[in-house]
Amino acid sequence: MAKLIIHHGTPQAHEFELKPGANHLGRGEANDCRITDGSVSTNHAQITVEGSSIRIKDLGSTNGTFINQAPVSEAVLQPGQALRLGAVSILLHTDAPVPPPPPVPVRQPINLASQATLVSSAPAPVAASGGGLKLSGLRHAEPEPPPPPSELMAAPAGQAAAVTGFAEPPPGKTACKFHPKIGGQWLCQKCSELFCPLCVTTRPSSEGTVHACRKCGTPCVPVQVQAVKSKEKKVVVYSDKMLLMRSVGFGFGAALLGALIWSGLSWLFGFDVPFLFGPMVGALVGFAVKIACQDTPGPVFSSIAVVCCIIGCVLGKVGMIAITHLTLNTNTTYVTGGLGIGIAVYTAWKIGGAE
């Protein structure tokens, strides 16, 4: 079974098991695999599993989809490949065995002392009968001496930190210069600024891929990713008595605001439309009570919202008559007014605290 390891290599790493068929990845709640990161688009990418074949397709994301640091629009994923959506690192893992990479030949150091012993213990060279040429197999097969250490350790400046480890970030800096919510992973040696993988350029070289600063072109060195602390909002929990007082106060204030808007619109347009103005007052009062009671469901808060809604509708109607002097006493006016107030009361009840 194939699965994704989200935030691979970090303390926030977690797994998502891929299902057969289409798997949608993104920041939106409708995705199969939801990744709550600012660099990931709402509908970022789609991974399709068909038997042993796994394909990924970018869905027009803002920050792109990458496989082994290379941007792709659609490609086949192999087990063990490093996938990146925006700045989130992902590793594809399957239960099928992954063939090991071909062995890299390692040059063994040469012990000159042992070679000298072999040469001294070798039989005497045999002289050819036709001339003065002397043959010595050991001497002719003697390998070249190893290169000096300075040549082995030589590397471009941009790759030095990749061999020896991570560089130290500048004091007081942890996030990318252009993305404050993302930890900086690359340090420009000239600008002394931290950048995320989206803010550096990559170019191939004889020694591998070089990450450079977009501003000055200086090779960047990797740094240990620092966690960026998000500012947590402190939620104040009120007592039941305080919630009731807040709900009454917020509801009455929203009723006054709705009545003023009702009267003002009637004066501005020169007519009264209770069918539209009533639900507006109900919505204002309902949301005000919902915020005041900290979204606590219950008939008590719904009742408060209904009472405040009726007060707001009455004040709005009285204010309209006082400003415009409109007194339409027709059956149509009564029907539309009653229907508007009924919708207003229902709206306030549902939003204010109905379960």
Short mmCIF file of C-alpha atoms in Angstrom, two decimals:
data_model
loop_
_atom_site.label_atom_id
_atom_site.label_comp_id
_atom_site.label_asym_id
_atom_site.label_seq_id
_atom_site.Cartn_x
_atom_site.Cartn_y
_atom_site.Cartn_z
CA MET A 1 0.00 0.00 0.00
CA ALA A 2 1.32 3.47 -0.94
CA LYS A 3 1.33 6.32 1.54
CA LEU A 4 2.60 9.88 1.81
CA ILE A 5 4.74 11.14 4.68
CA ILE A 6 3.76 14.82 5.06
CA HIS A 7 6.37 17.25 6.45
CA HIS A 8 9.02 14.56 6.03
CA GLY A 9 12.03 15.01 8.29
CA THR A 10 10.29 17.40 10.72
CA PRO A 11 8.60 16.91 14.13
CA GLN A 12 5.24 17.59 12.42
CA ALA A 13 5.57 14.54 10.13
CA HIS A 14 2.42 12.48 9.66
CA GLU A 15 1.21 9.86 7.18
CA PHE A 16 -1.62 9.76 4.63
CA GLU A 17 -2.56 6.46 3.01
CA LEU A 18 -3.35 6.76 -0.70
CA LYS A 19 -6.54 5.15 -1.92
CA PRO A 20 -7.01 3.61 -5.39
CA GLY A 21 -8.05 6.23 -7.93
CA ALA A 22 -7.83 10.00 -7.50
CA ASN A 23 -6.46 11.57 -4.29
CA HIS A 24 -6.77 15.36 -4.03
CA LEU A 25 -4.21 17.35 -2.01
CA GLY A 26 -4.55 20.97 -0.91
CA ARG A 27 -5.38 23.43 1.83
CA GLY A 28 -9.17 23.30 1.32
CA GLU A 29 -11.44 21.17 3.49
CA ALA A 30 -12.84 19.26 0.47
CA ASN A 31 -9.49 17.59 -0.28
CA ASP A 32 -8.76 13.96 0.59
CA CYS A 33 -5.42 15.00 2.11
CA ARG A 34 -5.69 18.44 3.70
CA ILE A 35 -2.37 20.29 4.23
CA THR A 36 -2.82 23.44 6.31
CA ASP A 37 0.18 25.43 5.12
CA GLY A 38 0.19 28.93 3.66
CA SER A 39 2.34 27.89 0.68
CA VAL A 40 -0.14 25.17 -0.40
CA SER A 41 -3.04 26.17 -2.70
CA THR A 42 -6.68 25.36 -1.93
CA ASN A 43 -6.70 22.68 -4.65
CA HIS A 44 -2.99 22.07 -5.18
CA ALA A 45 -2.43 18.67 -6.82
CA GLN A 46 -3.97 15.28 -7.61
CA ILE A 47 -2.33 11.88 -7.14
CA THR A 48 -3.85 9.00 -9.11
CA VAL A 49 -3.18 5.40 -8.06
CA GLU A 50 -3.78 2.80 -10.80
CA GLY A 51 -2.38 -0.57 -9.80
CA SER A 52 1.35 -0.14 -9.29
CA SER A 53 1.42 3.16 -11.20
CA ILE A 54 1.25 6.41 -9.22
CA ARG A 55 0.94 9.71 -11.10
CA ILE A 56 0.83 13.28 -9.80
CA LYS A 57 -0.75 16.24 -11.56
CA ASP A 58 -0.47 19.90 -10.58
CA LEU A 59 -3.90 21.61 -10.54
CA GLY A 60 -2.65 25.11 -11.37
CA SER A 61 -1.22 25.83 -7.94
CA THR A 62 0.34 29.17 -7.06
CA ASN A 63 3.67 27.89 -5.67
CA GLY A 64 4.03 24.81 -7.89
CA THR A 65 4.68 21.09 -7.48
CA PHE A 66 8.25 19.71 -7.40
CA ILE A 67 9.83 16.25 -7.63
CA ASN A 68 13.44 16.18 -6.41
CA GLN A 69 13.53 20.01 -6.61
CA ALA A 70 12.39 19.99 -10.28
CA PRO A 71 9.03 21.63 -11.11
CA VAL A 72 6.49 19.32 -12.78
CA SER A 73 2.96 19.65 -14.14
CA GLU A 74 2.32 15.92 -14.49
CA ALA A 75 4.70 13.03 -13.83
CA VAL A 76 5.04 9.47 -12.54
CA LEU A 77 6.01 9.14 -8.87
CA GLN A 78 8.53 6.52 -7.82
CA PRO A 79 8.89 5.12 -4.27
CA GLY A 80 11.33 7.11 -2.20
CA GLN A 81 11.12 10.25 -4.36
CA ALA A 82 11.01 13.61 -2.59
CA LEU A 83 7.82 15.50 -3.44
CA ARG A 84 7.24 19.14 -2.53
CA LEU A 85 3.98 21.12 -2.63
CA GLY A 86 4.86 24.76 -2.11
CA ALA A 87 7.22 24.62 0.86
CA VAL A 88 5.87 21.35 2.33
CA SER A 89 8.16 18.33 1.88
CA ILE A 90 6.49 14.97 1.20
CA LEU A 91 7.98 11.50 0.78
CA LEU A 92 6.27 8.69 -1.15
CA HIS A 93 6.54 5.33 0.61
CA THR A 94 5.28 1.95 -0.62
CA ASP A 95 5.44 -1.60 0.72
CA ALA A 96 7.08 -2.81 -2.51
CA PRO A 97 10.88 -3.25 -2.19
CA VAL A 98 12.90 -0.46 -3.70
CA PRO A 99 15.91 -1.64 -5.77
CA PRO A 100 19.15 -0.40 -4.23
CA PRO A 101 21.15 2.15 -6.22
CA PRO A 102 24.20 0.90 -8.11
CA PRO A 103 27.33 0.85 -5.95
CA VAL A 104 29.64 3.79 -6.31
CA PRO A 105 33.28 2.76 -6.73
CA VAL A 106 35.35 3.99 -3.83
CA ARG A 107 38.99 4.71 -4.33
CA GLN A 108 40.94 2.98 -1.62
CA PRO A 109 43.98 4.78 -0.16
CA ILE A 110 47.31 3.30 -1.11
CA ASN A 111 49.73 2.19 1.55
CA LEU A 112 53.14 3.11 0.11
CA ALA A 113 54.96 1.17 2.81
CA SER A 114 53.29 -2.13 1.83
CA GLN A 115 54.04 -1.48 -1.83
CA ALA A 116 57.70 -0.92 -1.04
CA THR A 117 57.77 -4.27 0.83
CA LEU A 118 56.25 -6.06 -2.17
CA VAL A 119 58.80 -4.57 -4.53
CA SER A 120 61.75 -5.46 -2.29
CA SER A 121 60.55 -9.07 -1.85
CA ALA A 122 59.93 -9.62 -5.56
CA PRO A 123 62.25 -11.97 -7.51
CA ALA A 124 65.15 -10.46 -9.39
CA PRO A 125 64.29 -9.11 -12.82
CA VAL A 126 64.97 -11.41 -15.74
CA ALA A 127 67.29 -10.09 -18.41
CA ALA A 128 66.21 -10.65 -21.98
CA SER A 129 68.62 -12.56 -24.14
CA GLY A 130 68.45 -10.15 -27.05
CA GLY A 131 69.18 -6.91 -25.29
CA GLY A 132 69.49 -4.93 -22.13
CA LEU A 133 65.71 -4.49 -21.43
CA LYS A 134 64.87 -5.49 -17.84
CA LEU A 135 61.29 -6.61 -17.04
CA SER A 136 59.67 -6.13 -13.64
CA GLY A 137 55.93 -6.76 -13.50
CA LEU A 138 55.51 -5.27 -10.07
CA ARG A 139 57.20 -2.02 -10.96
CA HIS A 140 55.23 -1.61 -14.18
CA ALA A 141 51.94 -2.36 -12.35
CA GLU A 142 52.59 0.13 -9.55
CA PRO A 143 49.49 2.40 -9.26
CA GLU A 144 49.60 6.15 -9.28
CA PRO A 145 49.93 7.85 -5.90
CA PRO A 146 46.68 9.28 -4.48
CA PRO A 147 45.89 12.94 -5.08
CA PRO A 148 46.79 15.36 -2.30
CA PRO A 149 44.11 16.03 0.31
CA SER A 150 43.66 19.59 -0.93
CA GLU A 151 42.31 18.29 -4.25
CA LEU A 152 39.90 15.85 -2.58
CA MET A 153 38.39 18.50 -0.34
CA ALA A 154 38.12 21.23 -2.96
CA ALA A 155 34.49 22.17 -3.66
CA PRO A 156 32.60 25.23 -4.84
CA ALA A 157 31.67 27.74 -2.19
CA GLY A 158 27.96 27.02 -2.62
CA GLN A 159 28.44 23.31 -1.89
CA ALA A 160 30.79 23.51 1.09
CA ALA A 161 28.00 23.59 3.67
CA ALA A 162 26.27 20.64 2.03
CA VAL A 163 29.31 18.48 2.73
CA THR A 164 30.30 19.70 6.16
CA GLY A 165 26.75 20.29 7.59
CA PHE A 166 24.37 23.16 8.21
CA ALA A 167 25.35 26.79 8.55
CA GLU A 168 24.36 28.90 11.54
CA PRO A 169 21.45 31.29 10.81
CA PRO A 170 21.93 35.00 11.56
CA PRO A 171 21.00 36.02 15.13
CA GLY A 172 17.33 36.77 15.53
CA LYS A 173 16.31 35.40 12.11
CA THR A 174 14.27 32.22 11.64
CA ALA A 175 11.76 32.86 8.84
CA CYS A 176 12.06 33.49 5.10
CA LYS A 177 12.48 37.16 4.21
CA PHE A 178 9.47 37.15 1.87
CA HIS A 179 7.33 34.47 3.63
CA PRO A 180 7.26 35.23 7.38
CA LYS A 181 5.22 32.09 8.15
CA ILE A 182 7.77 29.71 6.54
CA GLY A 183 11.08 28.79 8.15
CA GLY A 184 14.21 29.85 6.25
CA GLN A 185 16.19 26.96 4.77
CA TRP A 186 18.84 28.79 2.70
CA LEU A 187 21.26 31.54 3.75
CA CYS A 188 22.71 34.01 1.25
CA GLN A 189 26.39 34.51 2.06
CA LYS A 190 26.32 38.09 0.76
CA CYS A 191 22.92 39.43 1.82
CA SER A 192 22.87 37.44 5.11
CA GLU A 193 19.16 36.81 4.58
CA LEU A 194 17.19 33.58 4.99
CA PHE A 195 15.04 32.24 2.15
CA CYS A 196 12.63 29.35 1.70
CA PRO A 197 12.96 26.95 -1.29
CA LEU A 198 10.52 29.14 -3.28
CA CYS A 199 12.74 32.22 -3.00
CA VAL A 200 16.03 30.78 -4.31
CA THR A 201 17.02 29.88 -7.85
CA THR A 202 18.50 26.52 -8.76
CA ARG A 203 20.98 25.91 -11.53
CA PRO A 204 22.91 22.76 -12.47
CA SER A 205 26.68 22.60 -12.25
CA SER A 206 29.40 19.99 -12.56
CA GLU A 207 29.24 19.40 -8.80
CA GLY A 208 25.42 19.16 -8.61
CA THR A 209 22.57 21.61 -8.12
CA VAL A 210 23.51 25.06 -6.80
CA HIS A 211 20.96 27.18 -4.92
CA ALA A 212 21.57 30.90 -5.43
CA CYS A 213 20.07 34.15 -4.17
CA ARG A 214 17.62 35.69 -6.62
CA LYS A 215 18.76 39.21 -5.79
CA CYS A 216 22.55 39.01 -6.03
CA GLY A 217 23.16 35.54 -7.51
CA THR A 218 25.46 34.49 -4.65
CA PRO A 219 25.35 30.74 -3.83
CA CYS A 220 23.29 30.00 -0.72
CA VAL A 221 24.19 27.50 1.99
CA PRO A 222 21.63 25.34 3.82
CA VAL A 223 20.68 26.09 7.40
CA GLN A 224 18.74 24.08 9.95
CA VAL A 225 15.04 24.85 9.53
CA GLN A 226 13.85 26.96 12.43
CA ALA A 227 10.27 26.75 13.69
CA VAL A 228 8.34 29.98 13.25
CA LYS A 229 6.12 30.57 16.26
CA SER A 230 2.62 31.63 15.32
CA LYS A 231 0.87 34.21 17.43
CA GLU A 232 -1.84 32.38 19.30
CA LYS A 233 -4.97 34.33 20.12
CA LYS A 234 -5.97 34.11 23.75
CA VAL A 235 -9.62 33.08 24.02
CA VAL A 236 -11.39 34.46 27.08
CA VAL A 237 -13.94 32.04 28.52
CA TYR A 238 -16.87 33.84 30.20
CA SER A 239 -19.23 32.53 32.84
CA ASP A 240 -22.87 31.71 32.05
CA LYS A 241 -24.08 34.92 33.69
CA MET A 242 -21.61 36.99 31.71
CA LEU A 243 -22.64 35.26 28.47
CA LEU A 244 -26.28 36.19 29.13
CA MET A 245 -25.38 39.82 29.81
CA ARG A 246 -23.21 40.01 26.72
CA SER A 247 -25.93 38.45 24.56
CA VAL A 248 -28.55 40.95 25.74
CA GLY A 249 -26.21 43.90 25.24
CA PHE A 250 -24.94 42.80 21.83
CA GLY A 251 -28.44 41.87 20.66
CA PHE A 252 -29.97 45.20 21.69
CA GLY A 253 -27.10 47.11 20.10
CA ALA A 254 -27.55 45.19 16.83
CA ALA A 255 -31.32 45.92 17.00
CA LEU A 256 -30.65 49.66 17.25
CA LEU A 257 -28.19 49.48 14.36
CA GLY A 258 -30.68 47.57 12.22
CA ALA A 259 -33.44 50.09 13.02
CA LEU A 260 -31.18 52.98 12.00
CA ILE A 261 -30.30 51.25 8.72
CA TRP A 262 -33.99 50.50 8.07
CA SER A 263 -34.99 54.13 8.65
CA GLY A 264 -32.07 55.48 6.66
CA LEU A 265 -32.74 53.30 3.62
CA SER A 266 -36.43 54.21 3.69
CA TRP A 267 -35.53 57.91 3.76
CA LEU A 268 -32.95 57.48 1.02
CA PHE A 269 -35.16 55.55 -1.43
CA GLY A 270 -38.51 57.04 -0.39
CA PHE A 271 -40.30 53.73 0.23
CA ASP A 272 -40.48 50.96 2.81
CA VAL A 273 -39.74 47.29 2.04
CA PRO A 274 -40.24 45.23 5.24
CA PHE A 275 -39.75 42.04 3.22
CA LEU A 276 -36.09 43.02 2.74
CA PHE A 277 -35.37 45.24 5.75
CA GLY A 278 -36.78 42.76 8.32
CA PRO A 279 -34.44 39.82 7.46
CA MET A 280 -31.53 42.28 7.50
CA VAL A 281 -32.33 43.17 11.12
CA GLY A 282 -32.73 39.47 12.00
CA ALA A 283 -29.32 38.59 10.52
CA LEU A 284 -27.59 41.45 12.37
CA VAL A 285 -29.12 40.51 15.71
CA GLY A 286 -28.49 36.78 15.20
CA PHE A 287 -24.79 37.22 14.44
CA ALA A 288 -24.39 39.69 17.33
CA VAL A 289 -25.86 37.20 19.82
CA LYS A 290 -23.82 34.34 18.33
CA ILE A 291 -20.59 36.27 18.86
CA ALA A 292 -21.61 37.38 22.37
CA CYS A 293 -22.46 33.86 23.57
CA GLN A 294 -19.27 32.44 21.99
CA ASP A 295 -21.29 30.31 19.58
CA THR A 296 -22.99 28.42 22.41
CA PRO A 297 -26.16 26.69 21.16
CA GLY A 298 -29.30 26.86 23.26
CA PRO A 299 -32.88 28.10 23.28
CA VAL A 300 -32.05 30.85 25.78
CA PHE A 301 -29.75 32.65 23.37
CA SER A 302 -32.15 32.08 20.47
CA SER A 303 -34.94 33.65 22.53
CA ILE A 304 -32.76 36.67 23.28
CA ALA A 305 -32.05 37.03 19.56
CA VAL A 306 -35.80 36.82 18.72
CA VAL A 307 -36.80 39.46 21.29
CA CYS A 308 -34.05 41.85 20.15
CA CYS A 309 -35.04 41.24 16.52
CA ILE A 310 -38.67 42.18 17.20
CA ILE A 311 -37.50 45.33 19.03
CA GLY A 312 -35.29 46.25 16.06
CA CYS A 313 -38.13 45.73 13.54
CA VAL A 314 -40.56 47.85 15.58
CA LEU A 315 -38.02 50.65 16.01
CA GLY A 316 -37.15 50.48 12.30
CA LYS A 317 -40.83 50.75 11.31
CA VAL A 318 -41.46 53.63 13.72
CA GLY A 319 -38.35 55.45 12.51
CA MET A 320 -39.43 54.98 8.90
CA ILE A 321 -42.86 56.51 9.59
CA ALA A 322 -41.32 59.43 11.51
CA ILE A 323 -38.86 60.25 8.71
CA THR A 324 -40.82 59.54 5.52
CA HIS A 325 -44.44 59.94 6.83
CA LEU A 326 -45.38 56.86 4.78
CA THR A 327 -48.50 55.09 6.09
CA LEU A 328 -49.50 52.47 3.55
CA ASN A 329 -52.51 50.67 5.03
CA THR A 330 -53.17 48.13 2.31
CA ASN A 331 -53.50 44.38 2.35
CA THR A 332 -50.28 44.06 0.34
CA THR A 333 -48.40 46.13 2.92
CA TYR A 334 -49.69 43.98 5.77
CA VAL A 335 -48.81 40.72 4.00
CA THR A 336 -45.28 41.78 3.00
CA GLY A 337 -44.65 43.33 6.42
CA GLY A 338 -45.80 40.22 8.28
CA LEU A 339 -43.82 37.94 5.98
CA GLY A 340 -40.68 40.06 6.39
CA ILE A 341 -40.93 40.08 10.19
CA GLY A 342 -41.56 36.33 10.20
CA ILE A 343 -38.42 35.69 8.14
CA ALA A 344 -36.50 38.08 10.40
CA VAL A 345 -37.56 36.20 13.55
CA TYR A 346 -36.66 32.81 12.01
CA THR A 347 -33.25 34.12 10.87
CA ALA A 348 -32.46 35.51 14.32
CA TRP A 349 -33.54 32.22 15.96
CA LYS A 350 -31.37 30.02 13.70
CA ILE A 351 -28.26 32.19 13.80
CA GLY A 352 -28.52 33.32 17.42
CA GLY A 353 -28.33 29.93 19.12
CA ALA A 354 -30.49 27.20 17.60
CA GLU A 355 -28.82 23.78 17.70
#
